Backbone as JSON Lines, residues from 0, in Angstrom:
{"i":0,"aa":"X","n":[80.76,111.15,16.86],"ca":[79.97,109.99,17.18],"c":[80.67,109.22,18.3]}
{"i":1,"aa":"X","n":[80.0,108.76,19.46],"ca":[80.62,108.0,20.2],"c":[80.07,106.84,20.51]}
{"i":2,"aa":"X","n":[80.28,105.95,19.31],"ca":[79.74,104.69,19.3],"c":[81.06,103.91,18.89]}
{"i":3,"aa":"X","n":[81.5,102.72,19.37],"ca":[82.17,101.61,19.06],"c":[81.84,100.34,18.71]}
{"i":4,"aa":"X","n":[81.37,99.99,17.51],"ca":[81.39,98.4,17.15],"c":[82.66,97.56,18.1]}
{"i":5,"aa":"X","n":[81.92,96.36,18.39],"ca":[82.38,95.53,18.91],"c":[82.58,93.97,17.82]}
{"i":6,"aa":"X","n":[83.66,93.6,18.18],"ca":[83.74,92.25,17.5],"c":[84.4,93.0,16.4]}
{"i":7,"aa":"X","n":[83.68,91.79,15.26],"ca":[83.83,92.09,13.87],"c":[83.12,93.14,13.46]}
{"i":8,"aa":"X","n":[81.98,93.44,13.98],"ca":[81.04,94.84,13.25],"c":[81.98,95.8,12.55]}
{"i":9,"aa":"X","n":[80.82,96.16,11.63],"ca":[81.07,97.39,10.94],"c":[80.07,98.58,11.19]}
{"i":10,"aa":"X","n":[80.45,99.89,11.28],"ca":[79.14,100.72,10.94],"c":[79.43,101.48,9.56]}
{"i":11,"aa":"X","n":[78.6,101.55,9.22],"ca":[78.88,102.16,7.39],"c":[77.67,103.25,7.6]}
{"i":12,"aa":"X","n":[78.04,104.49,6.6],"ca":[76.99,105.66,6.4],"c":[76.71,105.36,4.81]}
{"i":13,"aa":"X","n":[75.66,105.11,4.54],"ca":[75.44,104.86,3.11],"c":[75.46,106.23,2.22]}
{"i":14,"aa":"X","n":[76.12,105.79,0.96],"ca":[76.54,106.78,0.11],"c":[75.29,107.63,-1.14]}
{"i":15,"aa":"X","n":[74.84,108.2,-1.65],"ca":[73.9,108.8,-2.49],"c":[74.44,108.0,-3.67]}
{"i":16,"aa":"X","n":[73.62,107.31,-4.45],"ca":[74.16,107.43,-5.82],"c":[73.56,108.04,-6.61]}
{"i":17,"aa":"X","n":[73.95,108.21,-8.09],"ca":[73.02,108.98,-8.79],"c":[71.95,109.13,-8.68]}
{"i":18,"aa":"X","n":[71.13,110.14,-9.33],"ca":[69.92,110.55,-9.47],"c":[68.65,109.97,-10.85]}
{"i":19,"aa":"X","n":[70.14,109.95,-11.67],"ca":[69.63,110.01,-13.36],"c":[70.1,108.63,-13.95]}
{"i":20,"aa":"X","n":[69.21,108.12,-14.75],"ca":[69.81,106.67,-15.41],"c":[70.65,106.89,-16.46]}
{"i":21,"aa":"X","n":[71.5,106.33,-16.97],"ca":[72.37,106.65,-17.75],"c":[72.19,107.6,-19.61]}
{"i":22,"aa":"X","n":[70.3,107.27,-19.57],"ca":[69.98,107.81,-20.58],"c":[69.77,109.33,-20.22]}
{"i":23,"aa":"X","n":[69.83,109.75,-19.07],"ca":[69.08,111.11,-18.43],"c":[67.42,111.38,-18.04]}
{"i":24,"aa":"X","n":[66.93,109.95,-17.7],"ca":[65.67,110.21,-16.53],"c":[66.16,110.34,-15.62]}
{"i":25,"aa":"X","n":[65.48,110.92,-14.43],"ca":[65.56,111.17,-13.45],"c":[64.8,110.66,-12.69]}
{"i":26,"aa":"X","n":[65.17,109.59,-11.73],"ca":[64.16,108.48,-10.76],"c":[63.62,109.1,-9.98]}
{"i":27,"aa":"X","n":[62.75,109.09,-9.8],"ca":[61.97,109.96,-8.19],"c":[62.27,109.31,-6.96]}
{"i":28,"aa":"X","n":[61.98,110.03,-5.87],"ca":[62.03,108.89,-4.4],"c":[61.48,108.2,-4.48]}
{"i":29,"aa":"X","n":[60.45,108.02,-4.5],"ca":[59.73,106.89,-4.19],"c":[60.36,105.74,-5.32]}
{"i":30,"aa":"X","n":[60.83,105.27,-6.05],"ca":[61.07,104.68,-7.04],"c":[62.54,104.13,-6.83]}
{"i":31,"aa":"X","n":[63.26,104.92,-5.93],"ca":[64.62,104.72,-5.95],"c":[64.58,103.14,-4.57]}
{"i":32,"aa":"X","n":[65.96,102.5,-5.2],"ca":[66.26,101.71,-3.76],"c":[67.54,102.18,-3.05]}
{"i":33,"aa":"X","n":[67.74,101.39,-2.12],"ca":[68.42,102.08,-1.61],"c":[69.61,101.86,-1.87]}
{"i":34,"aa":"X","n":[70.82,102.59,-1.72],"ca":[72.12,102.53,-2.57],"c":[72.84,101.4,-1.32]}
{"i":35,"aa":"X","n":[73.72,100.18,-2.4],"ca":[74.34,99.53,-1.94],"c":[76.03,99.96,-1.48]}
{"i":36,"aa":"X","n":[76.36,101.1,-1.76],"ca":[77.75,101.53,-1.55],"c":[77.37,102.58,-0.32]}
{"i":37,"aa":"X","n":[78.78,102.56,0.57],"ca":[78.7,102.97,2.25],"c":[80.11,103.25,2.01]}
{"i":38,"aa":"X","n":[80.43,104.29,3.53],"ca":[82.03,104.81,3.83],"c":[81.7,104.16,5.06]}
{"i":39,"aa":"X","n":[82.88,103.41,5.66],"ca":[83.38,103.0,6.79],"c":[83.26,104.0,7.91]}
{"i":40,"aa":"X","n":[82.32,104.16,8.73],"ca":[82.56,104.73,9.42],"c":[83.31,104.58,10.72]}
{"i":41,"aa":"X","n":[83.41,103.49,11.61],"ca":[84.12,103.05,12.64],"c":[84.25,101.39,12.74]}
{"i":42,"aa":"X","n":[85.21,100.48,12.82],"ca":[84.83,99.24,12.74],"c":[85.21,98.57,14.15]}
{"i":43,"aa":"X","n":[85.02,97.15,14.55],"ca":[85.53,96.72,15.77],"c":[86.73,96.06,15.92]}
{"i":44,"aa":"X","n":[87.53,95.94,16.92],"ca":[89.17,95.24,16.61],"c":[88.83,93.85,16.34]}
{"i":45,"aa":"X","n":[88.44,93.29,15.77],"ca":[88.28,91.65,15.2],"c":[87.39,90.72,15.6]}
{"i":46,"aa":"X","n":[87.53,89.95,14.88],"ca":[86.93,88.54,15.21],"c":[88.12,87.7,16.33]}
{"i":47,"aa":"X","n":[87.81,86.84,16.99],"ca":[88.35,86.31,17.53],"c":[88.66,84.77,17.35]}
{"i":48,"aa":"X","n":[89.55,83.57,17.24],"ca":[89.2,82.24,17.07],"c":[89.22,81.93,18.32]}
{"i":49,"aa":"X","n":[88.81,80.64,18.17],"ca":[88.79,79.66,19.44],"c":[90.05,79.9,20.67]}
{"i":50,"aa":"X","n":[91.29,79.75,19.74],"ca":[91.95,79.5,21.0],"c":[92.32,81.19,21.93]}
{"i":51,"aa":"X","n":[91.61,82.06,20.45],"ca":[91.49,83.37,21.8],"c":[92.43,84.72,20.87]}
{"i":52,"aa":"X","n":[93.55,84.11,19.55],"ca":[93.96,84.87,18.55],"c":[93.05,85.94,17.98]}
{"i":53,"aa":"X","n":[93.19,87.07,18.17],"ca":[92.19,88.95,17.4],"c":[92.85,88.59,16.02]}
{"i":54,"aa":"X","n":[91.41,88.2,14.99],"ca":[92.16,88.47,13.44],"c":[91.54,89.91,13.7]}
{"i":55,"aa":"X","n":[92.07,90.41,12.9],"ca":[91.95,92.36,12.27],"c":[90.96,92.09,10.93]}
{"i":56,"aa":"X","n":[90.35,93.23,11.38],"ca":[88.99,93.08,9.82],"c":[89.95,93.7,8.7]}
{"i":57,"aa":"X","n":[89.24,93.25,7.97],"ca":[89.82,93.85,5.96],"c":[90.09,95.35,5.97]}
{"i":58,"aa":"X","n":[88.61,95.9,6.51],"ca":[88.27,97.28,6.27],"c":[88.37,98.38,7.42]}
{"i":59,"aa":"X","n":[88.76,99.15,6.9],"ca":[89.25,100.54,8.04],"c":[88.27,101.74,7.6]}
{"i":60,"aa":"X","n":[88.07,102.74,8.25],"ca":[87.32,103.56,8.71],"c":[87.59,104.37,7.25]}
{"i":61,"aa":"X","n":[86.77,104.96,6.85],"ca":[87.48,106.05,5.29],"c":[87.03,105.5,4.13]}
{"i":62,"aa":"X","n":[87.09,103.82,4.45],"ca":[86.98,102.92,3.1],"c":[85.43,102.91,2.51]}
{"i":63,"aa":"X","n":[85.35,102.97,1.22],"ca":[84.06,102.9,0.64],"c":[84.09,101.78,0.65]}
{"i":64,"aa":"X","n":[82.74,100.82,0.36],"ca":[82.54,98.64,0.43],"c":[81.19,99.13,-0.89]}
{"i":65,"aa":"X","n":[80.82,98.07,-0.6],"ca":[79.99,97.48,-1.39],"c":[78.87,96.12,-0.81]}
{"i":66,"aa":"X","n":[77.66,96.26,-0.12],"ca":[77.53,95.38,-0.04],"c":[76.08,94.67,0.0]}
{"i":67,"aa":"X","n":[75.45,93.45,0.67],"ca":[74.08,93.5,-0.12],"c":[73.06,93.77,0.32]}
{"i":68,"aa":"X","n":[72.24,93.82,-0.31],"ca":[70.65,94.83,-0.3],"c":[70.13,94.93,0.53]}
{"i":69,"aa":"X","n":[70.03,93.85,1.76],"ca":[69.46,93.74,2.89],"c":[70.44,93.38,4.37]}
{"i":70,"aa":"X","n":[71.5,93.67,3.75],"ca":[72.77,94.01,5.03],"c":[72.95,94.6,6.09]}
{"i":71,"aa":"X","n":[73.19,94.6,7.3],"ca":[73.04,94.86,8.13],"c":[71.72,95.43,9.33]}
{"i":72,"aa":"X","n":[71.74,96.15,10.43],"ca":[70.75,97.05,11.15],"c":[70.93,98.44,10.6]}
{"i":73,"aa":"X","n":[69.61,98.5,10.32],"ca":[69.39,100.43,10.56],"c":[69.34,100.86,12.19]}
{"i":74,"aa":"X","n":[70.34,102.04,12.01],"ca":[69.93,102.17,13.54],"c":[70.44,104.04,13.37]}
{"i":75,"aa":"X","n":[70.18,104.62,14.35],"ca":[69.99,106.26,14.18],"c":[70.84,106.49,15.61]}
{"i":76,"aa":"X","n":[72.33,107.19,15.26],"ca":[72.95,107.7,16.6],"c":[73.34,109.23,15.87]}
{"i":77,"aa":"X","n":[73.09,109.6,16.83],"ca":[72.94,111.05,16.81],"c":[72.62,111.88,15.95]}
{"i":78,"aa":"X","n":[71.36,111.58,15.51],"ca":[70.57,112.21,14.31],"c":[71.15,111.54,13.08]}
{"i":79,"aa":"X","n":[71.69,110.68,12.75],"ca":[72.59,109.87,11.56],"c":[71.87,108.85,11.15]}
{"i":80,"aa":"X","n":[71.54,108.54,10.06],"ca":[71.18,107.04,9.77],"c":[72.92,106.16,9.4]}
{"i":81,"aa":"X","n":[72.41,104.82,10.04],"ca":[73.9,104.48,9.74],"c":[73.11,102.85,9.86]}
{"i":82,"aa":"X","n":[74.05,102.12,9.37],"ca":[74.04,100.79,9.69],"c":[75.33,100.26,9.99]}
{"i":83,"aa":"X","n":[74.76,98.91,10.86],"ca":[75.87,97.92,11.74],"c":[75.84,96.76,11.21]}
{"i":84,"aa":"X","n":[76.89,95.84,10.59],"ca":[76.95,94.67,9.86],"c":[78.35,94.2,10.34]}
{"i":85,"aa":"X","n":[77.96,93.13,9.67],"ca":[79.3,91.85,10.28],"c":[80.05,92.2,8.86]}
{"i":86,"aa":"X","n":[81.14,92.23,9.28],"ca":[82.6,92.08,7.89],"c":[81.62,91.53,6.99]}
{"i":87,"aa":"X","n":[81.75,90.32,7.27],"ca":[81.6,88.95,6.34],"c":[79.67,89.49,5.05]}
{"i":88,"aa":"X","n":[79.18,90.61,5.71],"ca":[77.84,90.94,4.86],"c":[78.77,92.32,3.66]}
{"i":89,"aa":"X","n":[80.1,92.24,4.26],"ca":[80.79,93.41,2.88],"c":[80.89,92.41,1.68]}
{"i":90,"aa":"X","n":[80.79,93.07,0.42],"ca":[81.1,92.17,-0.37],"c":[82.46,92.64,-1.06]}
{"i":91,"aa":"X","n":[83.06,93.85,-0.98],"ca":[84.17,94.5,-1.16],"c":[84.47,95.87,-0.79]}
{"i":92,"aa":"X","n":[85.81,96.12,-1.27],"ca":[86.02,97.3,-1.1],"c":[86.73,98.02,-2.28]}
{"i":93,"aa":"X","n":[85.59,99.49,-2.81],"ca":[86.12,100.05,-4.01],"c":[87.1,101.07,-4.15]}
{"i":94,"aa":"X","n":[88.34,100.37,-4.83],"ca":[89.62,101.12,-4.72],"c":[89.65,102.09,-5.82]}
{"i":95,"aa":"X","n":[89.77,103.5,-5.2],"ca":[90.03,104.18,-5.68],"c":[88.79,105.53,-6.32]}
{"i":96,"aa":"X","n":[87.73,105.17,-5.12],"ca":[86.32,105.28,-5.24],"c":[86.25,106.9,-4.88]}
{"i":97,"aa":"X","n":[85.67,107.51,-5.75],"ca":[85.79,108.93,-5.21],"c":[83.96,109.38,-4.61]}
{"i":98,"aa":"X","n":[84.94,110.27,-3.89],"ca":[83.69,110.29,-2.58],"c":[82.03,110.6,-3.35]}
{"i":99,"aa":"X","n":[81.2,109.92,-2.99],"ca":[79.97,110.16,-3.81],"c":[79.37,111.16,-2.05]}
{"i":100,"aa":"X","n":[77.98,112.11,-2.16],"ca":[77.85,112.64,-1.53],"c":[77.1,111.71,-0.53]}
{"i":101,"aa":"X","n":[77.25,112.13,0.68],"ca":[76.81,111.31,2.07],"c":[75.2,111.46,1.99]}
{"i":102,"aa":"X","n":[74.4,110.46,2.6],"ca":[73.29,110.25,2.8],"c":[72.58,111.49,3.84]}
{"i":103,"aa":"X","n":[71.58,112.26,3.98],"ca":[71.84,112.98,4.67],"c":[70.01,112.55,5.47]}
{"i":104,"aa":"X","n":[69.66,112.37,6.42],"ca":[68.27,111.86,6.82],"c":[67.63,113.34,7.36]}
């Protein structure tokens, strides 16, 4: 991918979550929303303050987040669905999160 967030941005590839509710239905597409957990895909070198100081974002590239429902742009680079959000629309980051399978469009 040769895209670079600028600023604070993030781009995140949203993650699959299950299929099945914990009793063992199985949701259909149409029924499903869309999953709030993403892998970091590339982020931008910071925010900047006033007098001109780069803070460094939280999150690095690899990291799974968490964040909310209507967060960021959809946007499509190179056949990818991905979205672009500001730090500040993460609501965390899940330590120790094992890889759920990638979104695939």
């Amino acid at each position: 991918m040769n895209f670079r967030p600028l600023h604070d941005r993030v781009v995140v590839r949203r993650l699959d979550e299950e299929q099945k509710t914990a009793g063992g239905i199985i949701i259909p597409d149409t029924a499903k929303e869309k999953p709030m957990q993403g892998e970091v895909v590339a982020v931008g070198a910071g925010a900047r303050t006033e007098d001109g100081k780069l803070i460094p974002l939280d999150v690095k590239a690899g990291d799974t987040i968490l964040f909310g429902k209507w967060s960021g742009t959809e946007v499509k680079i190179d056949g990818t669905e991905l979205l672009i959000m500001k730090e500040s629309d993460i609501m965390g980051v899940i330590e120790g999160a094992t890889k759920a399978k990638r979104k695939v469009a």
